[in-house]
Amino acid sequence: NAGVTQTPKFQVLKTGQSMTLQCAQDMNHEYMSWYRQDPGMGLRLIHYSVGAGITDQGEVPNGYNVSRSTTEDFPLRLLSAAPSQTSVYFCASSFSFPREGFYGYTFGSGTRLTVV
Amino acid sequence: DAKTTQPPSMDCAEGRAANLPCNHSTISGNEYVYWYRQIHSQGPQYIIHGLKNNETNEMASLIITEDRKSSTLILPHATLRDTAVYYCIVSPPFTQGGSEKLVFGKGTKLTVNP
């Protein structure tokens, strides 16, 4: 099924460990982004990409790295996990300019990360 | 910071229309109004968007005031499955490079009661 796929769905890390959250989309969307959501809060933008080879920082980029080597994939790397990074992470994708049948952003189902 | 103001919570009876207000008094001429919702802990779902004309799709209707300073999302016949957090967002359109930074506020928690 077309959409945004995030893996893993759940992850527990120890402080200082590193890991990569995977995000893949099969809709040929140019734009991809990562958000985090803390309990009772709205979503906050971490990093985004308007196309392969192009990335930029969002509102809360510290502690996270991204790269975009292909249109389909946009992994989010935590180099040294901290308890403050305990959150739910959502990946989203979209066309970067209006198209017929525009349907806004498509979000993945999320990765629930706990750092202990 | 989010450019919109929404009530933190609302209740609606099943089968009745749910009218969710949003104030965006500082909206710019090129900014669209977008609505998303988030059911439980799922990823947000796009509902509808508009610039200045009222819009309708299979999910909802969007009414934007003439001065564009506020809008209302209407779910015509709310069901229990419409219980969710609804986010109102203003942002420039894709072609002006603003849509990469959709800013989500805390939204309105809509509870549809049996």
mmCIF file with all atom_site columns, C-alpha atoms in Angstrom:
data_model
loop_
_atom_site.group_PDB
_atom_site.id
_atom_site.type_symbol
_atom_site.label_atom_id
_atom_site.label_alt_id
_atom_site.label_comp_id
_atom_site.label_asym_id
_atom_site.label_entity_id
_atom_site.label_seq_id
_atom_site.pdbx_PDB_ins_code
_atom_site.Cartn_x
_atom_site.Cartn_y
_atom_site.Cartn_z
_atom_site.occupancy
_atom_site.B_iso_or_equiv
_atom_site.pdbx_formal_charge
_atom_site.auth_seq_id
_atom_site.auth_comp_id
_atom_site.auth_asym_id
_atom_site.auth_atom_id
_atom_site.pdbx_PDB_model_num
ATOM 1   C CA . ASN A 1 1   ? 0.000   0.000  0.000  1.00 0.00 ? 1   ASN A CA 1
ATOM 2   C CA . ALA A 1 2   ? 1.236   3.480  -0.844 1.00 0.00 ? 2   ALA A CA 1
ATOM 3   C CA . GLY A 1 3   ? 2.206   5.536  2.144  1.00 0.00 ? 3   GLY A CA 1
ATOM 4   C CA . VAL A 1 4   ? 4.900   6.404  4.654  1.00 0.00 ? 4   VAL A CA 1
ATOM 5   C CA . THR A 1 5   ? 6.545   3.511  6.464  1.00 0.00 ? 5   THR A CA 1
ATOM 6   C CA . GLN A 1 6   ? 8.403   4.036  9.724  1.00 0.00 ? 6   GLN A CA 1
ATOM 7   C CA . THR A 1 7   ? 10.561  1.471  11.468 1.00 0.00 ? 7   THR A CA 1
ATOM 8   C CA . PRO A 1 8   ? 10.862  0.452  14.210 1.00 0.00 ? 8   PRO A CA 1
ATOM 9   C CA . LYS A 1 9   ? 7.494   1.109  15.864 1.00 0.00 ? 9   LYS A CA 1
ATOM 10  C CA . PHE A 1 10  ? 8.963   0.897  19.363 1.00 0.00 ? 10  PHE A CA 1
ATOM 11  C CA . GLN A 1 11  ? 12.508  1.275  20.669 1.00 0.00 ? 11  GLN A CA 1
ATOM 12  C CA . VAL A 1 12  ? 14.189  1.488  24.048 1.00 0.00 ? 12  VAL A CA 1
ATOM 13  C CA . LEU A 1 13  ? 17.692  2.936  24.160 1.00 0.00 ? 13  LEU A CA 1
ATOM 14  C CA . LYS A 1 14  ? 20.192  3.491  26.901 1.00 0.00 ? 14  LYS A CA 1
ATOM 15  C CA . THR A 1 15  ? 21.640  6.948  27.372 1.00 0.00 ? 15  THR A CA 1
ATOM 16  C CA . GLY A 1 16  ? 24.545  7.456  25.002 1.00 0.00 ? 16  GLY A CA 1
ATOM 17  C CA . GLN A 1 17  ? 23.532  4.815  22.494 1.00 0.00 ? 17  GLN A CA 1
ATOM 18  C CA . SER A 1 18  ? 23.030  5.679  18.861 1.00 0.00 ? 18  SER A CA 1
ATOM 19  C CA . MET A 1 19  ? 20.342  4.562  16.465 1.00 0.00 ? 19  MET A CA 1
ATOM 20  C CA . THR A 1 20  ? 18.641  5.393  13.197 1.00 0.00 ? 20  THR A CA 1
ATOM 21  C CA . LEU A 1 21  ? 14.917  5.784  12.743 1.00 0.00 ? 21  LEU A CA 1
ATOM 22  C CA . GLN A 1 22  ? 13.912  4.746  9.261  1.00 0.00 ? 22  GLN A CA 1
ATOM 23  C CA . CYS A 1 23  ? 11.349  6.464  7.051  1.00 0.00 ? 23  CYS A CA 1
ATOM 24  C CA . ALA A 1 24  ? 10.405  5.421  3.522  1.00 0.00 ? 24  ALA A CA 1
ATOM 25  C CA . GLN A 1 25  ? 7.692   6.601  1.146  1.00 0.00 ? 25  GLN A CA 1
ATOM 26  C CA . ASP A 1 26  ? 6.606   5.198  -2.208 1.00 0.00 ? 26  ASP A CA 1
ATOM 27  C CA . MET A 1 27  ? 4.571   8.118  -3.502 1.00 0.00 ? 27  MET A CA 1
ATOM 28  C CA . ASN A 1 28  ? 7.435   9.930  -5.259 1.00 0.00 ? 28  ASN A CA 1
ATOM 29  C CA . HIS A 1 29  ? 7.046   12.876 -2.865 1.00 0.00 ? 29  HIS A CA 1
ATOM 30  C CA . GLU A 1 30  ? 9.784   15.471 -3.051 1.00 0.00 ? 30  GLU A CA 1
ATOM 31  C CA . TYR A 1 31  ? 9.294   16.752 0.475  1.00 0.00 ? 31  TYR A CA 1
ATOM 32  C CA . MET A 1 32  ? 9.955   14.762 3.646  1.00 0.00 ? 32  MET A CA 1
ATOM 33  C CA . SER A 1 33  ? 10.190  15.789 7.262  1.00 0.00 ? 33  SER A CA 1
ATOM 34  C CA . TRP A 1 34  ? 10.598  14.543 10.826 1.00 0.00 ? 34  TRP A CA 1
ATOM 35  C CA . TYR A 1 35  ? 8.528   15.705 13.789 1.00 0.00 ? 35  TYR A CA 1
ATOM 36  C CA . ARG A 1 36  ? 8.605   14.780 17.452 1.00 0.00 ? 36  ARG A CA 1
ATOM 37  C CA . GLN A 1 37  ? 5.625   14.831 19.762 1.00 0.00 ? 37  GLN A CA 1
ATOM 38  C CA . ASP A 1 38  ? 5.935   14.921 23.528 1.00 0.00 ? 38  ASP A CA 1
ATOM 39  C CA . PRO A 1 39  ? 2.992   14.061 25.804 1.00 0.00 ? 39  PRO A CA 1
ATOM 40  C CA . GLY A 1 40  ? 0.205   16.623 25.614 1.00 0.00 ? 40  GLY A CA 1
ATOM 41  C CA . MET A 1 41  ? 2.093   18.685 23.070 1.00 0.00 ? 41  MET A CA 1
ATOM 42  C CA . GLY A 1 42  ? 1.762   19.455 19.417 1.00 0.00 ? 42  GLY A CA 1
ATOM 43  C CA . LEU A 1 43  ? 4.251   18.277 16.828 1.00 0.00 ? 43  LEU A CA 1
ATOM 44  C CA . ARG A 1 44  ? 7.600   20.020 16.561 1.00 0.00 ? 44  ARG A CA 1
ATOM 45  C CA . LEU A 1 45  ? 9.635   19.985 13.360 1.00 0.00 ? 45  LEU A CA 1
ATOM 46  C CA . ILE A 1 46  ? 13.136  18.481 13.675 1.00 0.00 ? 46  ILE A CA 1
ATOM 47  C CA . HIS A 1 47  ? 14.522  18.387 10.123 1.00 0.00 ? 47  HIS A CA 1
ATOM 48  C CA . TYR A 1 48  ? 13.099  18.488 6.637  1.00 0.00 ? 48  TYR A CA 1
ATOM 49  C CA . SER A 1 49  ? 14.145  17.887 3.040  1.00 0.00 ? 49  SER A CA 1
ATOM 50  C CA . VAL A 1 50  ? 12.794  19.351 -0.184 1.00 0.00 ? 50  VAL A CA 1
ATOM 51  C CA . GLY A 1 51  ? 14.505  16.764 -2.361 1.00 0.00 ? 51  GLY A CA 1
ATOM 52  C CA . ALA A 1 52  ? 17.355  14.287 -2.614 1.00 0.00 ? 52  ALA A CA 1
ATOM 53  C CA . GLY A 1 53  ? 20.599  15.812 -1.395 1.00 0.00 ? 53  GLY A CA 1
ATOM 54  C CA . ILE A 1 54  ? 18.889  18.776 0.302  1.00 0.00 ? 54  ILE A CA 1
ATOM 55  C CA . THR A 1 55  ? 18.139  18.990 4.013  1.00 0.00 ? 55  THR A CA 1
ATOM 56  C CA . ASP A 1 56  ? 17.472  21.797 6.461  1.00 0.00 ? 56  ASP A CA 1
ATOM 57  C CA . GLN A 1 57  ? 16.842  22.299 10.145 1.00 0.00 ? 57  GLN A CA 1
ATOM 58  C CA . GLY A 1 58  ? 13.484  22.738 11.746 1.00 0.00 ? 58  GLY A CA 1
ATOM 59  C CA . GLU A 1 59  ? 12.524  24.011 15.162 1.00 0.00 ? 59  GLU A CA 1
ATOM 60  C CA . VAL A 1 60  ? 14.335  21.425 17.330 1.00 0.00 ? 60  VAL A CA 1
ATOM 61  C CA . PRO A 1 61  ? 17.312  19.989 15.363 1.00 0.00 ? 61  PRO A CA 1
ATOM 62  C CA . ASN A 1 62  ? 19.863  19.585 18.163 1.00 0.00 ? 62  ASN A CA 1
ATOM 63  C CA . GLY A 1 63  ? 20.895  15.983 18.790 1.00 0.00 ? 63  GLY A CA 1
ATOM 64  C CA . TYR A 1 64  ? 19.621  14.740 15.435 1.00 0.00 ? 64  TYR A CA 1
ATOM 65  C CA . ASN A 1 65  ? 21.184  14.250 12.011 1.00 0.00 ? 65  ASN A CA 1
ATOM 66  C CA . VAL A 1 66  ? 19.520  13.533 8.685  1.00 0.00 ? 66  VAL A CA 1
ATOM 67  C CA . SER A 1 67  ? 20.508  12.808 5.105  1.00 0.00 ? 67  SER A CA 1
ATOM 68  C CA . ARG A 1 68  ? 18.520  12.342 1.893  1.00 0.00 ? 68  ARG A CA 1
ATOM 69  C CA . SER A 1 69  ? 20.387  10.221 -0.628 1.00 0.00 ? 69  SER A CA 1
ATOM 70  C CA . THR A 1 70  ? 17.241  9.016  -2.415 1.00 0.00 ? 70  THR A CA 1
ATOM 71  C CA . THR A 1 71  ? 13.751  10.386 -2.980 1.00 0.00 ? 71  THR A CA 1
ATOM 72  C CA . GLU A 1 72  ? 12.229  7.480  -1.090 1.00 0.00 ? 72  GLU A CA 1
ATOM 73  C CA . ASP A 1 73  ? 14.216  7.439  2.167  1.00 0.00 ? 73  ASP A CA 1
ATOM 74  C CA . PHE A 1 74  ? 14.813  9.990  4.914  1.00 0.00 ? 74  PHE A CA 1
ATOM 75  C CA . PRO A 1 75  ? 16.492  8.417  7.978  1.00 0.00 ? 75  PRO A CA 1
ATOM 76  C CA . LEU A 1 76  ? 16.816  10.247 11.298 1.00 0.00 ? 76  LEU A CA 1
ATOM 77  C CA . ARG A 1 77  ? 19.942  9.552  13.331 1.00 0.00 ? 77  ARG A CA 1
ATOM 78  C CA . LEU A 1 78  ? 20.396  9.967  17.055 1.00 0.00 ? 78  LEU A CA 1
ATOM 79  C CA . LEU A 1 79  ? 24.147  10.018 17.657 1.00 0.00 ? 79  LEU A CA 1
ATOM 80  C CA . SER A 1 80  ? 24.104  9.912  21.472 1.00 0.00 ? 80  SER A CA 1
ATOM 81  C CA . ALA A 1 81  ? 20.646  9.367  22.897 1.00 0.00 ? 81  ALA A CA 1
ATOM 82  C CA . ALA A 1 82  ? 19.521  11.394 25.910 1.00 0.00 ? 82  ALA A CA 1
ATOM 83  C CA . PRO A 1 83  ? 16.426  10.980 28.124 1.00 0.00 ? 83  PRO A CA 1
ATOM 84  C CA . SER A 1 84  ? 15.157  14.311 26.752 1.00 0.00 ? 84  SER A CA 1
ATOM 85  C CA . GLN A 1 85  ? 14.787  12.595 23.386 1.00 0.00 ? 85  GLN A CA 1
ATOM 86  C CA . THR A 1 86  ? 12.130  10.261 24.732 1.00 0.00 ? 86  THR A CA 1
ATOM 87  C CA . SER A 1 87  ? 9.223   11.019 22.445 1.00 0.00 ? 87  SER A CA 1
ATOM 88  C CA . VAL A 1 88  ? 7.069   9.828  19.575 1.00 0.00 ? 88  VAL A CA 1
ATOM 89  C CA . TYR A 1 89  ? 8.646   10.532 16.215 1.00 0.00 ? 89  TYR A CA 1
ATOM 90  C CA . PHE A 1 90  ? 6.608   11.046 13.071 1.00 0.00 ? 90  PHE A CA 1
ATOM 91  C CA . CYS A 1 91  ? 7.833   11.150 9.510  1.00 0.00 ? 91  CYS A CA 1
ATOM 92  C CA . ALA A 1 92  ? 5.793   12.986 6.866  1.00 0.00 ? 92  ALA A CA 1
ATOM 93  C CA . SER A 1 93  ? 5.990   13.425 3.112  1.00 0.00 ? 93  SER A CA 1
ATOM 94  C CA . SER A 1 94  ? 4.315   15.531 0.462  1.00 0.00 ? 94  SER A CA 1
ATOM 95  C CA . PHE A 1 95  ? 4.594   16.882 -3.023 1.00 0.00 ? 95  PHE A CA 1
ATOM 96  C CA . SER A 1 96  ? 6.503   20.138 -2.914 1.00 0.00 ? 96  SER A CA 1
ATOM 97  C CA . PHE A 1 97  ? 4.148   22.005 -5.215 1.00 0.00 ? 97  PHE A CA 1
ATOM 98  C CA . PRO A 1 98  ? 0.417   21.787 -5.869 1.00 0.00 ? 98  PRO A CA 1
ATOM 99  C CA . ARG A 1 99  ? -0.805  18.823 -7.886 1.00 0.00 ? 99  ARG A CA 1
ATOM 100 C CA . GLU A 1 100 ? -4.164  17.602 -8.971 1.00 0.00 ? 100 GLU A CA 1
ATOM 101 C CA . GLY A 1 101 ? -5.640  15.643 -6.122 1.00 0.00 ? 101 GLY A CA 1
ATOM 102 C CA . PHE A 1 102 ? -3.458  17.331 -3.565 1.00 0.00 ? 102 PHE A CA 1
ATOM 103 C CA . TYR A 1 103 ? -3.909  15.604 -0.241 1.00 0.00 ? 103 TYR A CA 1
ATOM 104 C CA . GLY A 1 104 ? -1.519  17.481 2.023  1.00 0.00 ? 104 GLY A CA 1
ATOM 105 C CA . TYR A 1 105 ? 1.053   15.751 4.103  1.00 0.00 ? 105 TYR A CA 1
ATOM 106 C CA . THR A 1 106 ? 1.036   11.975 4.571  1.00 0.00 ? 106 THR A CA 1
ATOM 107 C CA . PHE A 1 107 ? 2.277   10.926 7.988  1.00 0.00 ? 107 PHE A CA 1
ATOM 108 C CA . GLY A 1 108 ? 3.705   7.622  9.109  1.00 0.00 ? 108 GLY A CA 1
ATOM 109 C CA . SER A 1 109 ? 2.351   5.761  12.124 1.00 0.00 ? 109 SER A CA 1
ATOM 110 C CA . GLY A 1 110 ? 5.207   6.855  14.357 1.00 0.00 ? 110 GLY A CA 1
ATOM 111 C CA . THR A 1 111 ? 8.157   5.453  16.302 1.00 0.00 ? 111 THR A CA 1
ATOM 112 C CA . ARG A 1 112 ? 7.832   5.442  20.067 1.00 0.00 ? 112 ARG A CA 1
ATOM 113 C CA . LEU A 1 113 ? 11.289  5.965  21.537 1.00 0.00 ? 113 LEU A CA 1
ATOM 114 C CA . THR A 1 114 ? 12.219  5.675  25.199 1.00 0.00 ? 114 THR A CA 1
ATOM 115 C CA . VAL A 1 115 ? 15.699  6.619  26.386 1.00 0.00 ? 115 VAL A CA 1
ATOM 116 C CA . VAL A 1 116 ? 16.588  5.329  29.845 1.00 0.00 ? 116 VAL A CA 1
ATOM 117 C CA . ASP B 2 1   ? 5.132   29.904 17.421 1.00 0.00 ? 1   ASP B CA 1
ATOM 118 C CA . ALA B 2 2   ? 1.781   28.727 16.105 1.00 0.00 ? 2   ALA B CA 1
ATOM 119 C CA . LYS B 2 3   ? -0.144  31.493 14.385 1.00 0.00 ? 3   LYS B CA 1
ATOM 120 C CA . THR B 2 4   ? -3.533  30.123 15.328 1.00 0.00 ? 4   THR B CA 1
ATOM 121 C CA . THR B 2 5   ? -5.728  30.006 18.425 1.00 0.00 ? 5   THR B CA 1
ATOM 122 C CA . GLN B 2 6   ? -8.071  27.082 19.073 1.00 0.00 ? 6   GLN B CA 1
ATOM 123 C CA . PRO B 2 7   ? -10.135 26.063 22.092 1.00 0.00 ? 7   PRO B CA 1
ATOM 124 C CA . PRO B 2 8   ? -8.392  23.256 23.970 1.00 0.00 ? 8   PRO B CA 1
ATOM 125 C CA . SER B 2 9   ? -11.414 20.981 24.000 1.00 0.00 ? 9   SER B CA 1
ATOM 126 C CA . MET B 2 10  ? -14.941 20.559 22.665 1.00 0.00 ? 10  MET B CA 1
ATOM 127 C CA . ASP B 2 11  ? -17.710 18.001 22.949 1.00 0.00 ? 11  ASP B CA 1
ATOM 128 C CA . CYS B 2 12  ? -20.246 16.959 20.334 1.00 0.00 ? 12  CYS B CA 1
ATOM 129 C CA . ALA B 2 13  ? -23.125 14.476 20.278 1.00 0.00 ? 13  ALA B CA 1
ATOM 130 C CA . GLU B 2 14  ? -22.894 11.638 17.798 1.00 0.00 ? 14  GLU B CA 1
ATOM 131 C CA . GLY B 2 15  ? -24.788 12.420 14.607 1.00 0.00 ? 15  GLY B CA 1
ATOM 132 C CA . ARG B 2 16  ? -24.721 16.148 15.163 1.00 0.00 ? 16  ARG B CA 1
ATOM 133 C CA . ALA B 2 17  ? -22.518 18.648 13.373 1.00 0.00 ? 17  ALA B CA 1
ATOM 134 C CA . ALA B 2 18  ? -19.210 19.466 15.001 1.00 0.00 ? 18  ALA B CA 1
ATOM 135 C CA . ASN B 2 19  ? -18.070 23.062 14.437 1.00 0.00 ? 19  ASN B CA 1
ATOM 136 C CA . LEU B 2 20  ? -14.433 23.661 15.337 1.00 0.00 ? 20  LEU B CA 1
ATOM 137 C CA . PRO B 2 21  ? -13.329 27.322 15.408 1.00 0.00 ? 21  PRO B CA 1
ATOM 138 C CA . CYS B 2 22  ? -9.891  28.717 14.702 1.00 0.00 ? 22  CYS B CA 1
ATOM 139 C CA . ASN B 2 23  ? -8.623  32.269 14.996 1.00 0.00 ? 23  ASN B CA 1
ATOM 140 C CA . HIS B 2 24  ? -5.775  33.386 12.753 1.00 0.00 ? 24  HIS B CA 1
ATOM 141 C CA . SER B 2 25  ? -5.921  37.154 12.968 1.00 0.00 ? 25  SER B CA 1
ATOM 142 C CA . THR B 2 26  ? -2.357  37.673 11.686 1.00 0.00 ? 26  THR B CA 1
ATOM 143 C CA . ILE B 2 27  ? -2.766  35.561 8.546  1.00 0.00 ? 27  ILE B CA 1
ATOM 144 C CA . SER B 2 28  ? -0.960  36.923 5.498  1.00 0.00 ? 28  SER B CA 1
ATOM 145 C CA . GLY B 2 29  ? -2.505  37.292 2.072  1.00 0.00 ? 29  GLY B CA 1
ATOM 146 C CA . ASN B 2 30  ? -0.624  34.310 0.637  1.00 0.00 ? 30  ASN B CA 1
ATOM 147 C CA . GLU B 2 31  ? -1.186  31.931 3.547  1.00 0.00 ? 31  GLU B CA 1
ATOM 148 C CA . TYR B 2 32  ? -3.568  29.011 3.368  1.00 0.00 ? 32  TYR B CA 1
ATOM 149 C CA . VAL B 2 33  ? -5.554  27.535 6.241  1.00 0.00 ? 33  VAL B CA 1
ATOM 150 C CA . TYR B 2 34  ? -4.926  23.807 6.709  1.00 0.00 ? 34  TYR B CA 1
ATOM 151 C CA . TRP B 2 35  ? -6.722  21.380 8.982  1.00 0.00 ? 35  TRP B CA 1
ATOM 152 C CA . TYR B 2 36  ? -5.296  18.087 10.203 1.00 0.00 ? 36  TYR B CA 1
ATOM 153 C CA . ARG B 2 37  ? -6.475  15.674 12.845 1.00 0.00 ? 37  ARG B CA 1
ATOM 154 C CA . GLN B 2 38  ? -4.731  13.112 15.020 1.00 0.00 ? 38  GLN B CA 1
ATOM 155 C CA . ILE B 2 39  ? -6.699  10.131 16.247 1.00 0.00 ? 39  ILE B CA 1
ATOM 156 C CA . HIS B 2 40  ? -5.337  8.740  19.508 1.00 0.00 ? 40  HIS B CA 1
ATOM 157 C CA . SER B 2 41  ? -1.595  8.288  18.971 1.00 0.00 ? 41  SER B CA 1
ATOM 158 C CA . GLN B 2 42  ? -1.665  7.811  15.216 1.00 0.00 ? 42  GLN B CA 1
ATOM 159 C CA . GLY B 2 43  ? 0.077   10.081 12.739 1.00 0.00 ? 43  GLY B CA 1
ATOM 160 C CA . PRO B 2 44  ? -1.839  13.243 11.818 1.00 0.00 ? 44  PRO B CA 1
ATOM 161 C CA . GLN B 2 45  ? -4.248  13.035 8.904  1.00 0.00 ? 45  GLN B CA 1
ATOM 162 C CA . TYR B 2 46  ? -4.865  15.798 6.389  1.00 0.00 ? 46  TYR B CA 1
ATOM 163 C CA . ILE B 2 47  ? -8.501  16.939 6.284  1.00 0.00 ? 47  ILE B CA 1
ATOM 164 C CA . ILE B 2 48  ? -8.887  20.028 4.130  1.00 0.00 ? 48  ILE B CA 1
ATOM 165 C CA . HIS B 2 49  ? -7.337  23.356 3.223  1.00 0.00 ? 49  HIS B CA 1
ATOM 166 C CA . GLY B 2 50  ? -8.426  26.687 1.759  1.00 0.00 ? 50  GLY B CA 1
ATOM 167 C CA . LEU B 2 51  ? -7.327  30.200 0.902  1.00 0.00 ? 51  LEU B CA 1
ATOM 168 C CA . LYS B 2 52  ? -10.396 32.425 0.979  1.00 0.00 ? 52  LYS B CA 1
ATOM 169 C CA . ASN B 2 53  ? -13.280 30.486 -0.493 1.00 0.00 ? 53  ASN B CA 1
ATOM 170 C CA . ASN B 2 54  ? -15.264 27.931 1.429  1.00 0.00 ? 54  ASN B CA 1
ATOM 171 C CA . GLU B 2 55  ? -14.205 24.400 0.669  1.00 0.00 ? 55  GLU B CA 1
ATOM 172 C CA . THR B 2 56  ? -15.882 21.017 0.984  1.00 0.00 ? 56  THR B CA 1
ATOM 173 C CA . ASN B 2 57  ? -14.651 17.485 0.532  1.00 0.00 ? 57  ASN B CA 1
ATOM 174 C CA . GLU B 2 58  ? -15.798 14.040 1.593  1.00 0.00 ? 58  GLU B CA 1
ATOM 175 C CA . MET B 2 59  ? -14.529 14.545 5.123  1.00 0.00 ? 59  MET B CA 1
ATOM 176 C CA . ALA B 2 60  ? -15.489 18.085 6.076  1.00 0.00 ? 60  ALA B CA 1
ATOM 177 C CA . SER B 2 61  ? -16.310 21.653 5.140  1.00 0.00 ? 61  SER B CA 1
ATOM 178 C CA . LEU B 2 62  ? -14.131 24.671 5.752  1.00 0.00 ? 62  LEU B CA 1
ATOM 179 C CA . ILE B 2 63  ? -15.715 28.086 6.226  1.00 0.00 ? 63  ILE B CA 1
ATOM 180 C CA . ILE B 2 64  ? -13.317 31.052 6.103  1.00 0.00 ? 64  ILE B CA 1
ATOM 181 C CA . THR B 2 65  ? -14.556 34.500 7.101  1.00 0.00 ? 65  THR B CA 1
ATOM 182 C CA . GLU B 2 66  ? -14.409 37.275 4.537  1.00 0.00 ? 66  GLU B CA 1
ATOM 183 C CA . ASP B 2 67  ? -11.576 39.026 6.381  1.00 0.00 ? 67  ASP B CA 1
ATOM 184 C CA . ARG B 2 68  ? -9.787  35.636 6.655  1.00 0.00 ? 68  ARG B CA 1
ATOM 185 C CA . LYS B 2 69  ? -9.079  36.204 10.343 1.00 0.00 ? 69  LYS B CA 1
ATOM 186 C CA . SER B 2 70  ? -10.941 33.109 11.436 1.00 0.00 ? 70  SER B CA 1
ATOM 187 C CA . SER B 2 71  ? -12.283 29.854 10.096 1.00 0.00 ? 71  SER B CA 1
ATOM 188 C CA . THR B 2 72  ? -14.504 26.960 11.120 1.00 0.00 ? 72  THR B CA 1
ATOM 189 C CA . LEU B 2 73  ? -14.088 23.299 10.325 1.00 0.00 ? 73  LEU B CA 1
ATOM 190 C CA . ILE B 2 74  ? -17.414 21.530 10.087 1.00 0.00 ? 74  ILE B CA 1
ATOM 191 C CA . LEU B 2 75  ? -17.886 17.783 10.433 1.00 0.00 ? 75  LEU B CA 1
ATOM 192 C CA . PRO B 2 76  ? -21.506 17.498 9.282  1.00 0.00 ? 76  PRO B CA 1
ATOM 193 C CA . HIS B 2 77  ? -22.460 14.254 11.045 1.00 0.00 ? 77  HIS B CA 1
ATOM 194 C CA . ALA B 2 78  ? -19.907 13.462 13.712 1.00 0.00 ? 78  ALA B CA 1
ATOM 195 C CA . THR B 2 79  ? -19.274 9.832  14.601 1.00 0.00 ? 79  THR B CA 1
ATOM 196 C CA . LEU B 2 80  ? -17.403 8.274  17.510 1.00 0.00 ? 80  LEU B CA 1
ATOM 197 C CA . ARG B 2 81  ? -14.478 7.725  15.149 1.00 0.00 ? 81  ARG B CA 1
ATOM 198 C CA . ASP B 2 82  ? -14.142 11.485 14.723 1.00 0.00 ? 82  ASP B CA 1
ATOM 199 C CA . THR B 2 83  ? -12.903 11.775 18.315 1.00 0.00 ? 83  THR B CA 1
ATOM 200 C CA . ALA B 2 84  ? -9.432  13.234 17.826 1.00 0.00 ? 84  ALA B CA 1
ATOM 201 C CA . VAL B 2 85  ? -7.230  16.294 18.220 1.00 0.00 ? 85  VAL B CA 1
ATOM 202 C CA . TYR B 2 86  ? -7.857  18.771 15.409 1.00 0.00 ? 86  TYR B CA 1
ATOM 203 C CA . TYR B 2 87  ? -5.089  21.121 14.317 1.00 0.00 ? 87  TYR B CA 1
ATOM 204 C CA . CYS B 2 88  ? -5.622  24.382 12.457 1.00 0.00 ? 88  CYS B CA 1
ATOM 205 C CA . ILE B 2 89  ? -2.471  25.608 10.705 1.00 0.00 ? 89  ILE B CA 1
ATOM 206 C CA . VAL B 2 90  ? -1.712  28.601 8.514  1.00 0.00 ? 90  VAL B CA 1
ATOM 207 C CA . SER B 2 91  ? 1.141   28.447 6.055  1.00 0.00 ? 91  SER B CA 1
ATOM 208 C CA . PRO B 2 92  ? 2.209   29.800 2.677  1.00 0.00 ? 92  PRO B CA 1
ATOM 209 C CA . PRO B 2 93  ? 1.538   27.513 -0.264 1.00 0.00 ? 93  PRO B CA 1
ATOM 210 C CA . PHE B 2 94  ? 4.078   25.093 -1.585 1.00 0.00 ? 94  PHE B CA 1
ATOM 211 C CA . THR B 2 95  ? 5.207   27.333 -4.396 1.00 0.00 ? 95  THR B CA 1
ATOM 212 C CA . GLN B 2 96  ? 6.461   29.949 -1.956 1.00 0.00 ? 96  GLN B CA 1
ATOM 213 C CA . GLY B 2 97  ? 8.513   27.496 0.013  1.00 0.00 ? 97  GLY B CA 1
ATOM 214 C CA . GLY B 2 98  ? 6.576   27.860 3.223  1.00 0.00 ? 98  GLY B CA 1
ATOM 215 C CA . SER B 2 99  ? 4.819   24.567 3.454  1.00 0.00 ? 99  SER B CA 1
ATOM 216 C CA . GLU B 2 100 ? 7.944   22.769 4.582  1.00 0.00 ? 100 GLU B CA 1
ATOM 217 C CA . LYS B 2 101 ? 7.446   24.232 8.001  1.00 0.00 ? 101 LYS B CA 1
ATOM 218 C CA . LEU B 2 102 ? 3.924   23.415 9.051  1.00 0.00 ? 102 LEU B CA 1
ATOM 219 C CA . VAL B 2 103 ? 3.764   24.546 12.677 1.00 0.00 ? 103 VAL B CA 1
ATOM 220 C CA . PHE B 2 104 ? 1.430   22.483 14.830 1.00 0.00 ? 104 PHE B CA 1
ATOM 221 C CA . GLY B 2 105 ? -0.066  24.035 17.952 1.00 0.00 ? 105 GLY B CA 1
ATOM 222 C CA . LYS B 2 106 ? -1.861  22.036 20.645 1.00 0.00 ? 106 LYS B CA 1
ATOM 223 C CA . GLY B 2 107 ? -5.093  21.839 18.658 1.00 0.00 ? 107 GLY B CA 1
ATOM 224 C CA . THR B 2 108 ? -8.625  21.135 19.875 1.00 0.00 ? 108 THR B CA 1
ATOM 225 C CA . LYS B 2 109 ? -9.469  17.835 21.514 1.00 0.00 ? 109 LYS B CA 1
ATOM 226 C CA . LEU B 2 110 ? -12.880 16.905 20.080 1.00 0.00 ? 110 LEU B CA 1
ATOM 227 C CA . THR B 2 111 ? -14.808 14.249 21.942 1.00 0.00 ? 111 THR B CA 1
ATOM 228 C CA . VAL B 2 112 ? -17.845 12.795 20.201 1.00 0.00 ? 112 VAL B CA 1
ATOM 229 C CA . ASN B 2 113 ? -20.259 11.350 22.752 1.00 0.00 ? 113 ASN B CA 1
ATOM 230 C CA . PRO B 2 114 ? -22.806 8.571  22.133 1.00 0.00 ? 114 PRO B CA 1
#
